[in-house]
mmCIF file of C-alpha atoms in Angstrom:
data_model
loop_
_atom_site.group_PDB
_atom_site.id
_atom_site.type_symbol
_atom_site.label_atom_id
_atom_site.label_comp_id
_atom_site.label_asym_id
_atom_site.label_seq_id
_atom_site.Cartn_x
_atom_site.Cartn_y
_atom_site.Cartn_z
ATOM 1 C CA UNK G 1 -3.406 9.375 -8.066
ATOM 2 C CA UNK G 2 -6.977 9.545 -6.953
ATOM 3 C CA UNK G 3 -7.941 10.437 -3.410
ATOM 4 C CA UNK G 4 -11.142 10.870 -1.435
ATOM 5 C CA UNK G 5 -11.259 12.884 1.762
ATOM 6 C CA UNK G 6 -14.035 12.726 4.305
ATOM 7 C CA UNK G 7 -12.834 15.146 6.923
ATOM 8 C CA UNK G 8 -15.664 14.464 9.373
ATOM 9 C CA UNK G 9 -14.769 11.352 11.312
ATOM 10 C CA UNK G 10 -17.909 11.376 13.435
ATOM 11 C CA UNK G 11 -21.038 13.504 13.536
ATOM 12 C CA UNK G 12 -23.692 13.339 16.231
ATOM 13 C CA UNK G 13 -27.048 15.090 15.860
ATOM 14 C CA UNK G 14 -30.443 14.877 17.437
ATOM 15 C CA UNK G 15 -33.222 13.239 15.485
ATOM 16 C CA UNK G 16 -35.029 15.489 12.971
ATOM 17 C CA UNK G 17 -32.009 17.718 12.496
ATOM 18 C CA UNK G 18 -30.551 18.111 9.010
ATOM 19 C CA UNK G 19 -26.993 16.904 8.548
ATOM 20 C CA UNK G 20 -24.467 17.234 5.723
ATOM 21 C CA UNK G 21 -21.616 14.813 5.138
ATOM 22 C CA UNK G 22 -18.706 16.272 3.240
ATOM 23 C CA UNK G 23 -16.703 14.575 0.505
ATOM 24 C CA UNK G 24 -13.781 16.082 -1.398
ATOM 25 C CA UNK G 25 -12.061 14.163 -4.159
ATOM 26 C CA UNK G 26 -8.923 14.396 -6.273
ATOM 27 C CA UNK G 27 -8.495 12.941 -9.730
ATOM 28 C CA UNK G 28 -6.678 13.756 -12.947
ATOM 29 C CA UNK G 29 -9.238 12.006 -15.135
ATOM 30 C CA UNK G 30 -11.953 13.961 -16.854
ATOM 31 C CA UNK G 31 -14.214 10.898 -16.769
ATOM 32 C CA UNK G 32 -14.930 9.555 -13.318
ATOM 33 C CA UNK G 33 -17.731 8.371 -11.093
ATOM 34 C CA UNK G 34 -18.580 9.261 -7.530
ATOM 35 C CA UNK G 35 -20.495 7.059 -5.139
ATOM 36 C CA UNK G 36 -21.954 7.087 -1.675
ATOM 37 C CA UNK G 37 -22.346 3.887 0.316
ATOM 38 C CA UNK G 38 -23.982 3.351 3.687
ATOM 39 C CA UNK G 39 -22.700 0.807 6.186
ATOM 40 C CA UNK G 40 -25.230 0.217 8.974
ATOM 41 C CA UNK G 41 -24.221 -1.479 12.240
ATOM 42 C CA UNK G 42 -24.990 -4.848 10.663
ATOM 43 C CA UNK G 43 -21.934 -4.330 8.466
ATOM 44 C CA UNK G 44 -23.129 -4.662 4.882
ATOM 45 C CA UNK G 45 -22.464 -1.980 2.298
ATOM 46 C CA UNK G 46 -25.553 -0.372 0.820
ATOM 47 C CA UNK G 47 -25.293 1.565 -2.419
ATOM 48 C CA UNK G 48 -26.928 4.999 -2.244
ATOM 49 C CA UNK G 49 -25.988 6.926 -5.371
ATOM 50 C CA UNK G 50 -23.677 7.083 -8.390
ATOM 51 C CA UNK G 51 -22.856 10.294 -10.223
ATOM 52 C CA UNK G 52 -20.695 10.661 -13.324
ATOM 53 C CA UNK G 53 -18.375 13.572 -13.910
ATOM 54 C CA UNK G 54 -20.453 14.973 -16.749
ATOM 55 C CA UNK G 55 -23.625 15.314 -14.740
ATOM 56 C CA UNK G 56 -23.498 18.101 -12.179
ATOM 57 C CA UNK G 57 -27.190 18.093 -11.477
ATOM 58 C CA UNK G 58 -28.021 17.769 -7.842
ATOM 59 C CA UNK G 59 -30.179 14.818 -6.908
ATOM 60 C CA UNK G 60 -32.862 14.323 -4.332
ATOM 61 C CA UNK G 61 -34.246 11.001 -3.178
ATOM 62 C CA UNK G 62 -36.722 11.342 -0.356
ATOM 63 C CA UNK G 63 -34.843 12.753 2.632
ATOM 64 C CA UNK G 64 -31.496 12.319 0.909
ATOM 65 C CA UNK G 65 -29.889 14.852 -1.414
ATOM 66 C CA UNK G 66 -26.520 15.171 -3.060
ATOM 67 C CA UNK G 67 -24.663 18.283 -4.159
ATOM 68 C CA UNK G 68 -21.984 17.697 -6.798
ATOM 69 C CA UNK G 69 -19.700 20.650 -7.527
ATOM 70 C CA UNK G 70 -16.792 20.079 -9.905
ATOM 71 C CA UNK G 71 -15.449 23.575 -9.219
ATOM 72 C CA UNK G 72 -14.679 22.579 -5.639
ATOM 73 C CA UNK G 73 -14.244 18.824 -6.287
ATOM 74 C CA UNK G 74 -16.935 18.067 -3.773
ATOM 75 C CA UNK G 75 -19.819 15.620 -3.612
ATOM 76 C CA UNK G 76 -21.660 16.337 -0.390
ATOM 77 C CA UNK G 77 -24.538 14.331 1.033
ATOM 78 C CA UNK G 78 -27.374 15.847 3.059
ATOM 79 C CA UNK G 79 -29.943 14.016 5.133
ATOM 80 C CA UNK G 80 -33.001 16.086 5.905
ATOM 81 C CA UNK G 81 -35.028 15.431 9.054
ATOM 82 C CA UNK G 82 -32.639 12.717 10.212
ATOM 83 C CA UNK G 83 -33.927 9.547 11.829
ATOM 84 C CA UNK G 84 -32.338 7.055 14.191
ATOM 85 C CA UNK G 85 -32.263 4.504 11.345
ATOM 86 C CA UNK G 86 -29.876 6.803 9.501
ATOM 87 C CA UNK G 87 -27.192 5.997 12.060
ATOM 88 C CA UNK G 88 -24.390 4.338 10.121
ATOM 89 C CA UNK G 89 -20.972 4.861 8.620
ATOM 90 C CA UNK G 90 -21.168 6.611 5.264
ATOM 91 C CA UNK G 91 -18.480 6.232 2.636
ATOM 92 C CA UNK G 92 -17.798 8.402 -0.358
ATOM 93 C CA UNK G 93 -15.910 6.670 -3.185
ATOM 94 C CA UNK G 94 -14.368 7.473 -6.567
ATOM 95 C CA UNK G 95 -13.859 5.383 -9.695
ATOM 96 C CA UNK G 96 -11.775 6.745 -12.544
ATOM 97 C CA UNK G 97 -12.176 6.120 -16.228
ATOM 98 C CA UNK G 98 -15.111 4.977 -18.291
ATOM 99 C CA UNK G 99 -15.580 1.618 -16.606
ATOM 100 C CA UNK G 100 -16.993 3.339 -13.585
ATOM 101 C CA UNK G 101 -18.632 0.186 -12.316
ATOM 102 C CA UNK G 102 -16.460 0.209 -9.291
ATOM 103 C CA UNK G 103 -15.417 -3.406 -8.975
ATOM 104 C CA UNK G 104 -12.213 -2.705 -10.894
ATOM 105 C CA UNK G 105 -11.113 -0.322 -8.249
ATOM 106 C CA UNK G 106 -12.961 2.099 -6.050
ATOM 107 C CA UNK G 107 -11.040 4.575 -3.945
ATOM 108 C CA UNK G 108 -12.877 5.082 -0.685
ATOM 109 C CA UNK G 109 -12.769 7.851 1.830
ATOM 110 C CA UNK G 110 -12.247 6.829 5.446
ATOM 111 C CA UNK G 111 -15.910 7.225 6.218
ATOM 112 C CA UNK G 112 -18.056 9.393 8.456
ATOM 113 C CA UNK G 113 -19.739 7.792 11.430
ATOM 114 C CA UNK G 114 -23.148 9.393 11.756
ATOM 115 C CA UNK G 115 -24.950 9.069 15.073
ATOM 116 C CA UNK G 116 -28.570 10.119 15.270
ATOM 117 C CA UNK G 117 -29.697 10.490 18.852
ATOM 118 C CA UNK G 118 -33.392 10.086 19.682
ATOM 119 C CA UNK Q 1 -31.016 -13.975 -6.951
ATOM 120 C CA UNK Q 2 -28.184 -14.447 -4.415
ATOM 121 C CA UNK Q 3 -25.977 -11.564 -5.620
ATOM 122 C CA UNK Q 4 -22.462 -11.733 -4.146
ATOM 123 C CA UNK Q 5 -21.863 -14.535 -1.669
ATOM 124 C CA UNK Q 6 -18.846 -14.665 0.616
ATOM 125 C CA UNK Q 7 -17.804 -17.569 2.797
ATOM 126 C CA UNK Q 8 -16.999 -17.911 5.589
ATOM 127 C CA UNK Q 9 -18.531 -15.023 7.526
ATOM 128 C CA UNK Q 10 -16.114 -15.384 10.428
ATOM 129 C CA UNK Q 11 -12.705 -17.029 10.688
ATOM 130 C CA UNK Q 12 -9.928 -17.225 13.245
ATOM 131 C CA UNK Q 13 -6.475 -18.246 12.031
ATOM 132 C CA UNK Q 14 -3.173 -18.795 13.715
ATOM 133 C CA UNK Q 15 -0.158 -16.925 12.445
ATOM 134 C CA UNK Q 16 1.362 -18.793 9.538
ATOM 135 C CA UNK Q 17 -1.761 -20.703 8.554
ATOM 136 C CA UNK Q 18 -3.176 -20.450 5.069
ATOM 137 C CA UNK Q 19 -6.754 -20.151 3.965
ATOM 138 C CA UNK Q 20 -8.988 -19.149 1.084
ATOM 139 C CA UNK Q 21 -11.833 -16.686 1.301
ATOM 140 C CA UNK Q 22 -14.497 -17.610 -1.186
ATOM 141 C CA UNK Q 23 -16.494 -15.185 -3.320
ATOM 142 C CA UNK Q 24 -19.143 -16.080 -5.869
ATOM 143 C CA UNK Q 25 -21.560 -13.951 -7.866
ATOM 144 C CA UNK Q 26 -24.502 -15.047 -9.985
ATOM 145 C CA UNK Q 27 -25.037 -11.821 -11.935
ATOM 146 C CA UNK Q 28 -22.628 -12.596 -14.777
ATOM 147 C CA UNK Q 29 -20.523 -9.576 -13.858
ATOM 148 C CA UNK Q 30 -17.204 -9.142 -15.613
ATOM 149 C CA UNK Q 31 -15.552 -7.206 -12.826
ATOM 150 C CA UNK Q 32 -14.791 -8.561 -9.368
ATOM 151 C CA UNK Q 33 -12.607 -7.273 -6.570
ATOM 152 C CA UNK Q 34 -11.499 -7.725 -2.981
ATOM 153 C CA UNK Q 35 -11.269 -4.984 -0.384
ATOM 154 C CA UNK Q 36 -10.191 -4.950 3.223
ATOM 155 C CA UNK Q 37 -11.723 -2.660 5.810
ATOM 156 C CA UNK Q 38 -9.740 -1.597 8.838
ATOM 157 C CA UNK Q 39 -10.900 0.806 11.568
ATOM 158 C CA UNK Q 40 -10.477 4.409 10.496
ATOM 159 C CA UNK Q 41 -9.079 3.409 7.091
ATOM 160 C CA UNK Q 42 -12.129 2.977 4.905
ATOM 161 C CA UNK Q 43 -11.962 0.181 2.348
ATOM 162 C CA UNK Q 44 -8.768 -0.481 0.439
ATOM 163 C CA UNK Q 45 -8.480 -2.459 -2.777
ATOM 164 C CA UNK Q 46 -6.443 -5.685 -2.560
ATOM 165 C CA UNK Q 47 -6.852 -7.308 -5.990
ATOM 166 C CA UNK Q 48 -9.293 -7.053 -8.819
ATOM 167 C CA UNK Q 49 -10.240 -8.877 -12.004
ATOM 168 C CA UNK Q 50 -11.779 -7.551 -15.216
ATOM 169 C CA UNK Q 51 -12.675 -10.994 -16.528
ATOM 170 C CA UNK Q 52 -11.882 -14.696 -16.318
ATOM 171 C CA UNK Q 53 -8.147 -15.256 -16.489
ATOM 172 C CA UNK Q 54 -7.267 -11.610 -15.817
ATOM 173 C CA UNK Q 55 -6.267 -10.256 -12.426
ATOM 174 C CA UNK Q 56 -4.346 -7.242 -11.190
ATOM 175 C CA UNK Q 57 -3.083 -5.758 -7.969
ATOM 176 C CA UNK Q 58 -4.758 -3.030 -6.025
ATOM 177 C CA UNK Q 59 -3.459 -0.755 -3.306
ATOM 178 C CA UNK Q 60 -2.581 -3.407 -0.698
ATOM 179 C CA UNK Q 61 -1.810 -6.717 -2.486
ATOM 180 C CA UNK Q 62 1.057 -8.042 -0.356
ATOM 181 C CA UNK Q 63 0.307 -11.323 1.374
ATOM 182 C CA UNK Q 64 -2.657 -12.156 -0.855
ATOM 183 C CA UNK Q 65 -3.102 -14.157 -4.039
ATOM 184 C CA UNK Q 66 -6.064 -14.353 -6.381
ATOM 185 C CA UNK Q 67 -7.111 -16.214 -9.500
ATOM 186 C CA UNK Q 68 -10.167 -16.020 -11.728
ATOM 187 C CA UNK Q 69 -10.807 -19.280 -13.540
ATOM 188 C CA UNK Q 70 -14.531 -18.652 -14.029
ATOM 189 C CA UNK Q 71 -16.728 -15.567 -14.348
ATOM 190 C CA UNK Q 72 -18.583 -16.492 -11.163
ATOM 191 C CA UNK Q 73 -15.770 -17.101 -8.664
ATOM 192 C CA UNK Q 74 -12.955 -14.962 -7.337
ATOM 193 C CA UNK Q 75 -11.219 -16.560 -4.322
ATOM 194 C CA UNK Q 76 -8.724 -14.689 -2.157
ATOM 195 C CA UNK Q 77 -5.846 -16.718 -0.730
ATOM 196 C CA UNK Q 78 -3.782 -15.923 2.324
ATOM 197 C CA UNK Q 79 -0.636 -18.000 2.011
ATOM 198 C CA UNK Q 80 0.817 -17.367 5.467
ATOM 199 C CA UNK Q 81 -1.496 -15.375 7.692
ATOM 200 C CA UNK Q 82 -0.115 -12.540 9.793
ATOM 201 C CA UNK Q 83 -1.778 -10.515 12.577
ATOM 202 C CA UNK Q 84 -1.657 -7.471 10.251
ATOM 203 C CA UNK Q 85 -4.169 -9.273 8.048
ATOM 204 C CA UNK Q 86 -6.804 -9.149 10.773
ATOM 205 C CA UNK Q 87 -9.570 -7.229 9.022
ATOM 206 C CA UNK Q 88 -13.002 -7.390 7.457
ATOM 207 C CA UNK Q 89 -12.841 -8.490 3.840
ATOM 208 C CA UNK Q 90 -15.385 -7.543 1.209
ATOM 209 C CA UNK Q 91 -15.809 -8.986 -2.237
ATOM 210 C CA UNK Q 92 -17.524 -6.890 -4.915
ATOM 211 C CA UNK Q 93 -18.699 -7.345 -8.481
ATOM 212 C CA UNK Q 94 -20.005 -5.105 -11.230
ATOM 213 C CA UNK Q 95 -20.719 -4.912 -14.933
ATOM 214 C CA UNK Q 96 -18.283 -3.124 -17.165
ATOM 215 C CA UNK Q 97 -19.386 0.321 -18.116
ATOM 216 C CA UNK Q 98 -20.234 3.494 -16.315
ATOM 217 C CA UNK Q 99 -23.927 3.028 -15.793
ATOM 218 C CA UNK Q 100 -23.736 0.645 -12.887
ATOM 219 C CA UNK Q 101 -22.407 0.218 -9.387
ATOM 220 C CA UNK Q 102 -20.482 -2.392 -7.407
ATOM 221 C CA UNK Q 103 -22.434 -4.988 -5.471
ATOM 222 C CA UNK Q 104 -20.778 -6.083 -2.251
ATOM 223 C CA UNK Q 105 -20.874 -9.335 -0.356
ATOM 224 C CA UNK Q 106 -21.709 -9.427 3.327
ATOM 225 C CA UNK Q 107 -18.077 -9.487 4.390
ATOM 226 C CA UNK Q 108 -15.733 -11.930 6.116
ATOM 227 C CA UNK Q 109 -14.370 -11.010 9.533
ATOM 228 C CA UNK Q 110 -10.909 -12.529 9.821
ATOM 229 C CA UNK Q 111 -8.844 -12.601 13.007
ATOM 230 C CA UNK Q 112 -5.234 -13.762 12.952
ATOM 231 C CA UNK Q 113 -3.821 -14.616 16.369
#
């Protein structure tokens, strides 16, 4: 069965520091998709990134970057020069099989609560 | 474009009452699903549907029923509410196929007293 582990329950840093959120996954499928979602204090879920199992290229989007390593089954998320607006709960999630869209069954980690102090 | 719409946003039920959480999407997505979010537990899949007339159970289906009579709607029914069903419920939808992601509704905060 699939599993996603986010070992960091809560992280607190001072604004402008870099911070990395860890995500380790387990799956028996060779085709799978990994996601990161952000949940700000307002409660909605905001999609950040999707990565399929055949694409190990790291990705950068502004201050956000993602490091996907199949050898260690990890999909870590780094925020560079953190800002107070980055304060949120961040979820890593896994979807197995080709469908990969997620609404037929995402497995979520328990989330990391990120606190950015001014 | 409304996306995924959930109603109501907040609800308080007494133990034993029944209710339906509504979910509608206007993106013509084949896939829809319901999750519950509890503190420290992340989101867990309750039920999902891969198309009209087709539903299946997720990780935590007990106490919930679903049906999918149209592509747009995917209601979640609590037949006899219990305090253990106090949670935040999210509905999601997506296209079939790997090159997409799930779109989530705003959530329904349900309290069972």
